[in-house]
Coordinates of C-alpha atoms in Angstrom, one line a residue:
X1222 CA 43.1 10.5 11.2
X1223 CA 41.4 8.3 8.3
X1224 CA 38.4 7.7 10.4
X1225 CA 37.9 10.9 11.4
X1226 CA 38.2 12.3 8.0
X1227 CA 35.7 9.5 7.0
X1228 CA 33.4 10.1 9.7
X1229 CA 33.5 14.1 8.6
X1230 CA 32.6 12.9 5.2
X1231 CA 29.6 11.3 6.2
X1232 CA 28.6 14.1 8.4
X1233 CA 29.1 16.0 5.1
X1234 CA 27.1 14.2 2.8
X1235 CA 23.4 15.3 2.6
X1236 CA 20.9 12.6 3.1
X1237 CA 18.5 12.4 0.0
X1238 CA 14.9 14.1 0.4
X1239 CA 12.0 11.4 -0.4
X1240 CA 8.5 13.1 -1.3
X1241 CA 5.5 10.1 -0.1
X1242 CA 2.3 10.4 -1.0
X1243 CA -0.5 8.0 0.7
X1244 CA 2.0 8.2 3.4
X1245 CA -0.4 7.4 6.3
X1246 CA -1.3 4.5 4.6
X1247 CA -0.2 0.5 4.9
X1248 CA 2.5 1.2 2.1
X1249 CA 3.3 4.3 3.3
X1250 CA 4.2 4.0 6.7
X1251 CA 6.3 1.0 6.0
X1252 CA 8.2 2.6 3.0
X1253 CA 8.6 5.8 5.3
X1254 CA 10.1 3.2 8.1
X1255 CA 12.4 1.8 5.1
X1256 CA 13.7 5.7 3.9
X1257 CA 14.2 6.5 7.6
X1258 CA 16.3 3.3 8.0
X1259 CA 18.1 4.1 4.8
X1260 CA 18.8 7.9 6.2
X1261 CA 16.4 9.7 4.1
X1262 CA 14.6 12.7 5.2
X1263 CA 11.1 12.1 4.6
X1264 CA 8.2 14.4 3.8
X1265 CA 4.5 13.4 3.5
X1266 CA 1.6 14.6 1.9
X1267 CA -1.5 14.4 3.7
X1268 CA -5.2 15.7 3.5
X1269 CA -7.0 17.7 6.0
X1270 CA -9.6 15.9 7.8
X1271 CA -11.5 16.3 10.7
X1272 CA -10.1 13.5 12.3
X1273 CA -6.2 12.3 12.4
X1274 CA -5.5 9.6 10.4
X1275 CA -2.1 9.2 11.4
X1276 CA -2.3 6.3 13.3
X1277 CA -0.1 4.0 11.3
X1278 CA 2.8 6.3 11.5
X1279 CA 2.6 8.1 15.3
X1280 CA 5.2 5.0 16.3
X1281 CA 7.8 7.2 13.9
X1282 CA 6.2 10.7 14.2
X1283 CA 8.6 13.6 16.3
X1284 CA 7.6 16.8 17.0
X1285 CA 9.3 19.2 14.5
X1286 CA 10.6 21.4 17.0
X1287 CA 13.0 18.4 17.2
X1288 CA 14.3 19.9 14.4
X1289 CA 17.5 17.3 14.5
X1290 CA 15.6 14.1 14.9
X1291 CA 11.8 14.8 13.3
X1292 CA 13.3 13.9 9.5
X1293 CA 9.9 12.7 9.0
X1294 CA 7.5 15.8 8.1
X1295 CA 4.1 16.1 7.3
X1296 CA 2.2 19.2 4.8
X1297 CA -1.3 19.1 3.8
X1298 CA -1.9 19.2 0.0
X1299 CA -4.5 17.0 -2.0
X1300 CA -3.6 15.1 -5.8
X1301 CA -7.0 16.9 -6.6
X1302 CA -5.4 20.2 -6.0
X1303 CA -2.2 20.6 -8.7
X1304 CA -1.3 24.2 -7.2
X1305 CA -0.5 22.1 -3.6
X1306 CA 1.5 19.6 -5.4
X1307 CA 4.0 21.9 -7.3
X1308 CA 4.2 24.1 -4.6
X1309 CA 5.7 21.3 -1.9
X1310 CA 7.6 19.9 -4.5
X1311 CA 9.3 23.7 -5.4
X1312 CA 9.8 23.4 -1.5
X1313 CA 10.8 20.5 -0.3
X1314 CA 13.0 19.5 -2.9
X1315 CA 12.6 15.8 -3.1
X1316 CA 14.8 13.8 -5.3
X1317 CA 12.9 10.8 -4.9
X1318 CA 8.8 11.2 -5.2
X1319 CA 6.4 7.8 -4.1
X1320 CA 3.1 8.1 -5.5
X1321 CA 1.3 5.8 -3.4
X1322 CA -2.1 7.9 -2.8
X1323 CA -5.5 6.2 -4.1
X1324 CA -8.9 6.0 -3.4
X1325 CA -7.6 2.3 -3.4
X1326 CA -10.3 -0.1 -2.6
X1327 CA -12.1 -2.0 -5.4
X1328 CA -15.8 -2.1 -3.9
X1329 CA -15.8 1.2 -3.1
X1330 CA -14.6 2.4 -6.6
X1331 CA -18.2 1.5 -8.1
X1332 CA -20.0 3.7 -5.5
X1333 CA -18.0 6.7 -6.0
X1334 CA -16.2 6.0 -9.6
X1335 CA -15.6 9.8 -10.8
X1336 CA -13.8 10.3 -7.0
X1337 CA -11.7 7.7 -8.0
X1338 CA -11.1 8.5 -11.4
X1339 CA -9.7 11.6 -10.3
X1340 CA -7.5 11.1 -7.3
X1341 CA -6.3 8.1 -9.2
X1342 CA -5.6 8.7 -12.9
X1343 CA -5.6 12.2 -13.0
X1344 CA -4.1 12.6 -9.8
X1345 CA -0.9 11.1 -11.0
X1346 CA -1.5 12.9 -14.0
X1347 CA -1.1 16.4 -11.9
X1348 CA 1.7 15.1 -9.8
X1349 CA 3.6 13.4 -12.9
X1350 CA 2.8 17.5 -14.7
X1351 CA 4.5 19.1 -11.3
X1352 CA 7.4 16.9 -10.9
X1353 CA 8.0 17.8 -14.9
X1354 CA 7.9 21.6 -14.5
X1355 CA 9.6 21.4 -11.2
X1356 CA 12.5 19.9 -12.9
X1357 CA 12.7 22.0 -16.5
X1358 CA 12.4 25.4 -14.1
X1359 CA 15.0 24.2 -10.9
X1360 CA 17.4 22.0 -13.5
X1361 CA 17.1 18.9 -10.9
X1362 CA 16.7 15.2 -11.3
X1363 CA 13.4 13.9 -9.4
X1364 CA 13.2 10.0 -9.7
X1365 CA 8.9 9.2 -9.6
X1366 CA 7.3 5.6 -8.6
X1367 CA 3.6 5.1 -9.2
X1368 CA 1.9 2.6 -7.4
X1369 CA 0.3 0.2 -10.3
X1370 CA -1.9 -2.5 -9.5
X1371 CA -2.7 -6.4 -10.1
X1372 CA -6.0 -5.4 -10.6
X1373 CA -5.1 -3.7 -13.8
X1374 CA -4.8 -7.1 -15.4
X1375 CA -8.5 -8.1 -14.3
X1376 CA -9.8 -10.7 -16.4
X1377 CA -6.5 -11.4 -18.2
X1378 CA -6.1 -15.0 -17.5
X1379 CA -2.7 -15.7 -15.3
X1380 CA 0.3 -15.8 -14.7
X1381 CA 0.5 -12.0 -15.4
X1382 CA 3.8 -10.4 -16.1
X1383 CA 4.7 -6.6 -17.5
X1384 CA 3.9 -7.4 -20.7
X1385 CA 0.7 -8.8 -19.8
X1386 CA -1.9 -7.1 -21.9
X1387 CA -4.5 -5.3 -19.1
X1388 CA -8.4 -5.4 -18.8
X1389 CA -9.4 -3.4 -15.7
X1390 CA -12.7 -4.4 -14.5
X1391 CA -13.6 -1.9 -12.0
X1392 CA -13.1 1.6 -11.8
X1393 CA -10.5 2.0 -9.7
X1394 CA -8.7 -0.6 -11.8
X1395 CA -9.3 1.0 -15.1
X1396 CA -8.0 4.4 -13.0
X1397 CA -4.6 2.3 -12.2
X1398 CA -4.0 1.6 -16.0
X1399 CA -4.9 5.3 -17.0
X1400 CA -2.2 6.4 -14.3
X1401 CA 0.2 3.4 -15.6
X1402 CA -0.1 5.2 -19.0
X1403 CA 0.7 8.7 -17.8
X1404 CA 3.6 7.6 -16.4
X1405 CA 5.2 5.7 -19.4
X1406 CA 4.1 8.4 -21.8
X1407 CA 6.2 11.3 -19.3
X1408 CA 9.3 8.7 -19.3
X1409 CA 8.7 8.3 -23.2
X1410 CA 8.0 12.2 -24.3
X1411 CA 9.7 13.9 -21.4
X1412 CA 12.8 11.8 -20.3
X1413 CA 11.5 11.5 -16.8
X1414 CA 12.9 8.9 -14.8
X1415 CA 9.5 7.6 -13.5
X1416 CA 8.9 4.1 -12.8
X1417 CA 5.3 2.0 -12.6
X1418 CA 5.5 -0.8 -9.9
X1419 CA 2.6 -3.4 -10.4
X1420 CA 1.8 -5.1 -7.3
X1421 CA -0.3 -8.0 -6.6
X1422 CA -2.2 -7.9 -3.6
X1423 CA 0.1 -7.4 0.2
X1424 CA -1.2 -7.1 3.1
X1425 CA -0.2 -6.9 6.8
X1426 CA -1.3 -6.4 10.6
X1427 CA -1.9 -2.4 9.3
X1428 CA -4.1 -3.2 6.6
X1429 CA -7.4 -1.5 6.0
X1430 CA -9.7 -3.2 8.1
X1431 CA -12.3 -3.1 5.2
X1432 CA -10.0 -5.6 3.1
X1433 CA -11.1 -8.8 2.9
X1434 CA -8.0 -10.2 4.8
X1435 CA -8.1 -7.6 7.3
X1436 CA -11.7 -8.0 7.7
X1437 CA -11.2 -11.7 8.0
X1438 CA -8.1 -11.4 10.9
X1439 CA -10.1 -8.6 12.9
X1440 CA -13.7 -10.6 13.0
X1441 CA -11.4 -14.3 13.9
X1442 CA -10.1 -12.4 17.4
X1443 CA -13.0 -11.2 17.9
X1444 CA -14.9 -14.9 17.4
X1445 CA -12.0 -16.4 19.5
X1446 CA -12.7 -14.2 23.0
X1447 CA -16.5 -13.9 22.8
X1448 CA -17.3 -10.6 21.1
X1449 CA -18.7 -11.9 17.7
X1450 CA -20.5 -14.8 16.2
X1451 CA -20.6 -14.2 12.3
X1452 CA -18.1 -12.9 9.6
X1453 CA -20.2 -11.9 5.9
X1454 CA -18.3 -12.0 3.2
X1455 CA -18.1 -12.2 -0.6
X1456 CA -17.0 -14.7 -3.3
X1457 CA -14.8 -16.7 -1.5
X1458 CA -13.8 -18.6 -4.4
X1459 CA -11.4 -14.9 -5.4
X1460 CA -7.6 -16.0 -6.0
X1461 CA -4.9 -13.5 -5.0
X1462 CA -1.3 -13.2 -4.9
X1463 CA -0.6 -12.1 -1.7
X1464 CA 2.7 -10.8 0.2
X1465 CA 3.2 -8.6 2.8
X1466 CA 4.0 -4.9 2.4
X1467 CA 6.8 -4.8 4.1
X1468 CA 8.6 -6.4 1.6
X1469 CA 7.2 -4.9 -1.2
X1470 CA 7.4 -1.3 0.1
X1471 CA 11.6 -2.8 -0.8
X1472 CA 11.0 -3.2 -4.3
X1473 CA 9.6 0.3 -4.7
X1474 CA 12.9 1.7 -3.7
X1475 CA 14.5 -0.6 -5.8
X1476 CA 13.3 0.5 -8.8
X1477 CA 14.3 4.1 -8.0
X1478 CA 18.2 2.9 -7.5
X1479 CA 18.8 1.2 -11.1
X1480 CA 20.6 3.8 -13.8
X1481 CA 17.5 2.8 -16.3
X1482 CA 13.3 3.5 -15.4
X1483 CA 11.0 0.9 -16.4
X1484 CA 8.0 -0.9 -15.0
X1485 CA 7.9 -4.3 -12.4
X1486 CA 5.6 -6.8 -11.5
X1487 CA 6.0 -7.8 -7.4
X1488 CA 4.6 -10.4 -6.3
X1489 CA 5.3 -13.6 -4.8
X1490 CA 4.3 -16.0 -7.9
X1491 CA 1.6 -18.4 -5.6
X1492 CA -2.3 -17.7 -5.4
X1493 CA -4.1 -18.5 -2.3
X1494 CA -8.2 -18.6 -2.0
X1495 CA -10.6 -16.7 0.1
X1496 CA -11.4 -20.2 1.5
X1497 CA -7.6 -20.9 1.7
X1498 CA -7.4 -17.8 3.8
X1499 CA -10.0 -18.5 6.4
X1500 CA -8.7 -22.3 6.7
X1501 CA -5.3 -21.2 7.4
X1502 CA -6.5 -18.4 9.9
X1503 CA -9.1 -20.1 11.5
X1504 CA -7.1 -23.1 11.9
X1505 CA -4.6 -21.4 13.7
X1506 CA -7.0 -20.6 16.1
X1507 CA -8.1 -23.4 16.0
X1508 CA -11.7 -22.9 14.7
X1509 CA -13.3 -23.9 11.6
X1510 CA -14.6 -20.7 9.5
X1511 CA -17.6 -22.8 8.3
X1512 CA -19.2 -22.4 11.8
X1513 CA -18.8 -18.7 11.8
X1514 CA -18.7 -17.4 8.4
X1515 CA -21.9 -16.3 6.1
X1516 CA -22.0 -15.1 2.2
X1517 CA -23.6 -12.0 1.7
X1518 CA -24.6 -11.2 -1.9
X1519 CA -23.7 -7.2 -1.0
X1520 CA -19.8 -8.0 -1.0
X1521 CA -19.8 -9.4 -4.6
X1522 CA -18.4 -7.1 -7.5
X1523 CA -20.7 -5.9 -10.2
X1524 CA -17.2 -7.7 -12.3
X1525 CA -15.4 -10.5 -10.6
X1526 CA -12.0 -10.6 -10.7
X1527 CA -11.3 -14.4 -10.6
X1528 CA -7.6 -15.1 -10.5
X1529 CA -4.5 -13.0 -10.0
X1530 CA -1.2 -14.1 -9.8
X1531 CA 2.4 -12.7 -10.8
X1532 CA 5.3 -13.3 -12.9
X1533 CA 7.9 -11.1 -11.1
X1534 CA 10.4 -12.9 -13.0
X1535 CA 11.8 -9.1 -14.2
X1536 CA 12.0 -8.0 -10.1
X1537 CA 14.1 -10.9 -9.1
X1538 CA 16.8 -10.8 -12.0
X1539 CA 16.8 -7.0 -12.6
X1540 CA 16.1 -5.8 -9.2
X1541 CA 17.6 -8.8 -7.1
X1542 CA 14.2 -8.8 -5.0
X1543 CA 12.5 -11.6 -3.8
X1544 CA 9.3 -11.7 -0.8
X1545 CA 11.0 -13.3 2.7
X1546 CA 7.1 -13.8 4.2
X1547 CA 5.3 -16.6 2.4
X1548 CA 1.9 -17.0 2.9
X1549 CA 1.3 -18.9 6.2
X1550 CA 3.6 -16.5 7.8
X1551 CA 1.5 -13.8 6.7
X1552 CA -1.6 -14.5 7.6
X1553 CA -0.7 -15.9 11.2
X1554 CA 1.6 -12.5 11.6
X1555 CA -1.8 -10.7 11.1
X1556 CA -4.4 -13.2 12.8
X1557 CA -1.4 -12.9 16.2
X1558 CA -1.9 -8.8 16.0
X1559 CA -5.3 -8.7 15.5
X1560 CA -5.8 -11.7 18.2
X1561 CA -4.0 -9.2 20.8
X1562 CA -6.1 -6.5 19.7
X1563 CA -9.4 -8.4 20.5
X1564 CA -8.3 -9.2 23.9
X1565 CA -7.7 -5.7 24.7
X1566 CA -11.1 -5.2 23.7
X1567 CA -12.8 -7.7 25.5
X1568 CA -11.2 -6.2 28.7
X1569 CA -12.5 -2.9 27.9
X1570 CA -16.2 -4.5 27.5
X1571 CA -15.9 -7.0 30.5
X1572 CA -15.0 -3.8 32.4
X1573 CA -17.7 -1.9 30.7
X1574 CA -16.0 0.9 29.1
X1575 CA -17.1 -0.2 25.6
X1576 CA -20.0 -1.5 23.9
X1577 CA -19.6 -4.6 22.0
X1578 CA -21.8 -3.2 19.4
X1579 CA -20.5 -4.8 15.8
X1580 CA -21.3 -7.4 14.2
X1581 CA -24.0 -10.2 15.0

């Protein structure tokens, strides 16, 4: 009788609602794999676009007609459009919302800077303003993360920790700290539990492929089976902190479990080169990225950010966190998968179905 009673108590207890923005990106798909895990109910916010994008989450995607296994759902709504925002939040309900939408990559931040400006700062300035009146009109407790940034520390020399003073040096970065600010100042004024997560660089196999280590990964499978000579790329000089998402997307969740809001740095307290990068890659391959790799004025910043790299001192005592992938394992987990995917590829051209157009 006790374990029935138990199992009906389960059965009984509703599973929490988790609002994700950015969900069809790297962060998003593997903190929507984490919820799911977790027994969350999931909803997404995505944009319209002419093309699906979706690609990083179809593994986990069921049909909503499936109404008792799809507990992942998708809505379109936009963080330049407040009216979407409160009105999917008024529906769905969520008590935990992850805002990890962005116009998110550096370079690109200095071509289009007011685009960035306002899907990033005041983006989470109009989801921060929705989860506040959502909660004062229904009388509910919504817990909010915003995705931060190492880049918000910019020139400040490292090791960079929460009370780190910033000094953004692009854009996008200087976006991140505006949105960093919003969010303390609706916990401070408003009593919101909302929660700023700054962390360093992570990557993995579902990284943008216009990242530098994802750019790096993709062009070394292609060198290895024939379909490219050359890989251009920046200042390769740039130290990073880099992890991998999947453990990181952890620490986001984290934060939203303690009984007190506050802000984290994540990362895995080691910086790694460029050059470091493409020895460790290429090596594995074993090539040497001298033969193959050129430097290409283009891909250097208008402000170089020179060396990042985290205390997370605060997300290993308060939050019991720590990264399990170290930096070897990282980038051979992503040069294997991309490796894989360039042999596809090269059977797709040998049987000429596809052009091996790209680069030289």
């Amino acid at each position: 009788m006790a374990s029935e009673n138990s199992e009906s108590t389960a059965a009984e207890t509703p599973r929490k609602v988790a609002l994700v923005t950015g969900i069809t990106g790297q962060d998003g798909s593997y903190l929507t794999e984490l919820l799911l895990e977790k027994g969350y109910e999931v909803h997404g916010l995505i944009r319209r676009s002419s093309n699906f994008n979706t690609q990083r989450i179809n593994h986990i995607y069921i049909d909503p007609h499936n109404a008792n296994k799809a507990l992942m759902k998708l809505h379109y709504a936009d963080l330049s459009d407040a009216s979407s925002l409160r009105r999917w939040l008024d529906v769905i309900k969520p008590d935990e919302v992850y805002n990890l939408a962005a116009q998110s990559h550096v370079a690109v931040s200095f071509e289009i800077p007011g685009y960035t400006a306002d899907v990033v700062a005041t983006g989470a300035l109009r989801l921060l303003e929705a989860v506040r009146s959502h909660t004062v009109d229904s009388g509910r407790t919504v817990k909010y993360y915003q995705a931060g940034s190492s880049e918000m520390f910019g020139a400040t020399p490292p090791p960079q920790s929460e009370t780190t003073p910033f000094h953004p040096r692009s854009p996008y970065a200087a976006s991140k700290v505006a949105a960093h600010w919003y969010t303390v100042n609706y916990r401070e004024a408003y009593g919101l539990f909302a929660c700023n997560g700054i962390l360093f660089n992570h990557e993995s196999p579902r990284r943008g492929e216009n990242f530098v280590t994802r750019k790096i990964t993709r062009a070394l499978g292609r060198i290895k089976v024939g379909l490219q000579r050359k890989l251009f790329l920046g200042n390769l000089q740039a130290s990073r902190d880099w992890g991998f998402a999947g453990d990181y997307v952890e620490a986001m969740w984290l934060m939203l479990q303690q009984e007190k809001a506050d802000d984290y740095v994540v990362a895995t307290e080691e910086s790694h080169t460029v050059e470091e990068f493409l020895e460790v890659s290429f090596g594995y391959l074993g090539l040497n990225w001298k033969d193959h790799v050129e430097i290409d004025e283009r891909y250097f910043r208008p402000a170089e950010v020179d060396n990042l790299k985290g205390d997370a001192s605060k997300a290993k005592e308060v939050l019991g966190w720590k990264p399990k992938v170290g930096f070897e394992k990282l980038v051979k987990m992503m040069v294997d998968e991309d490796f894989e995917i360039a042999k596809r590829e090269k059977l797709l051209v040998d049987a000429g179905h596809m052009d091996a157009q790209q680069q030289p």
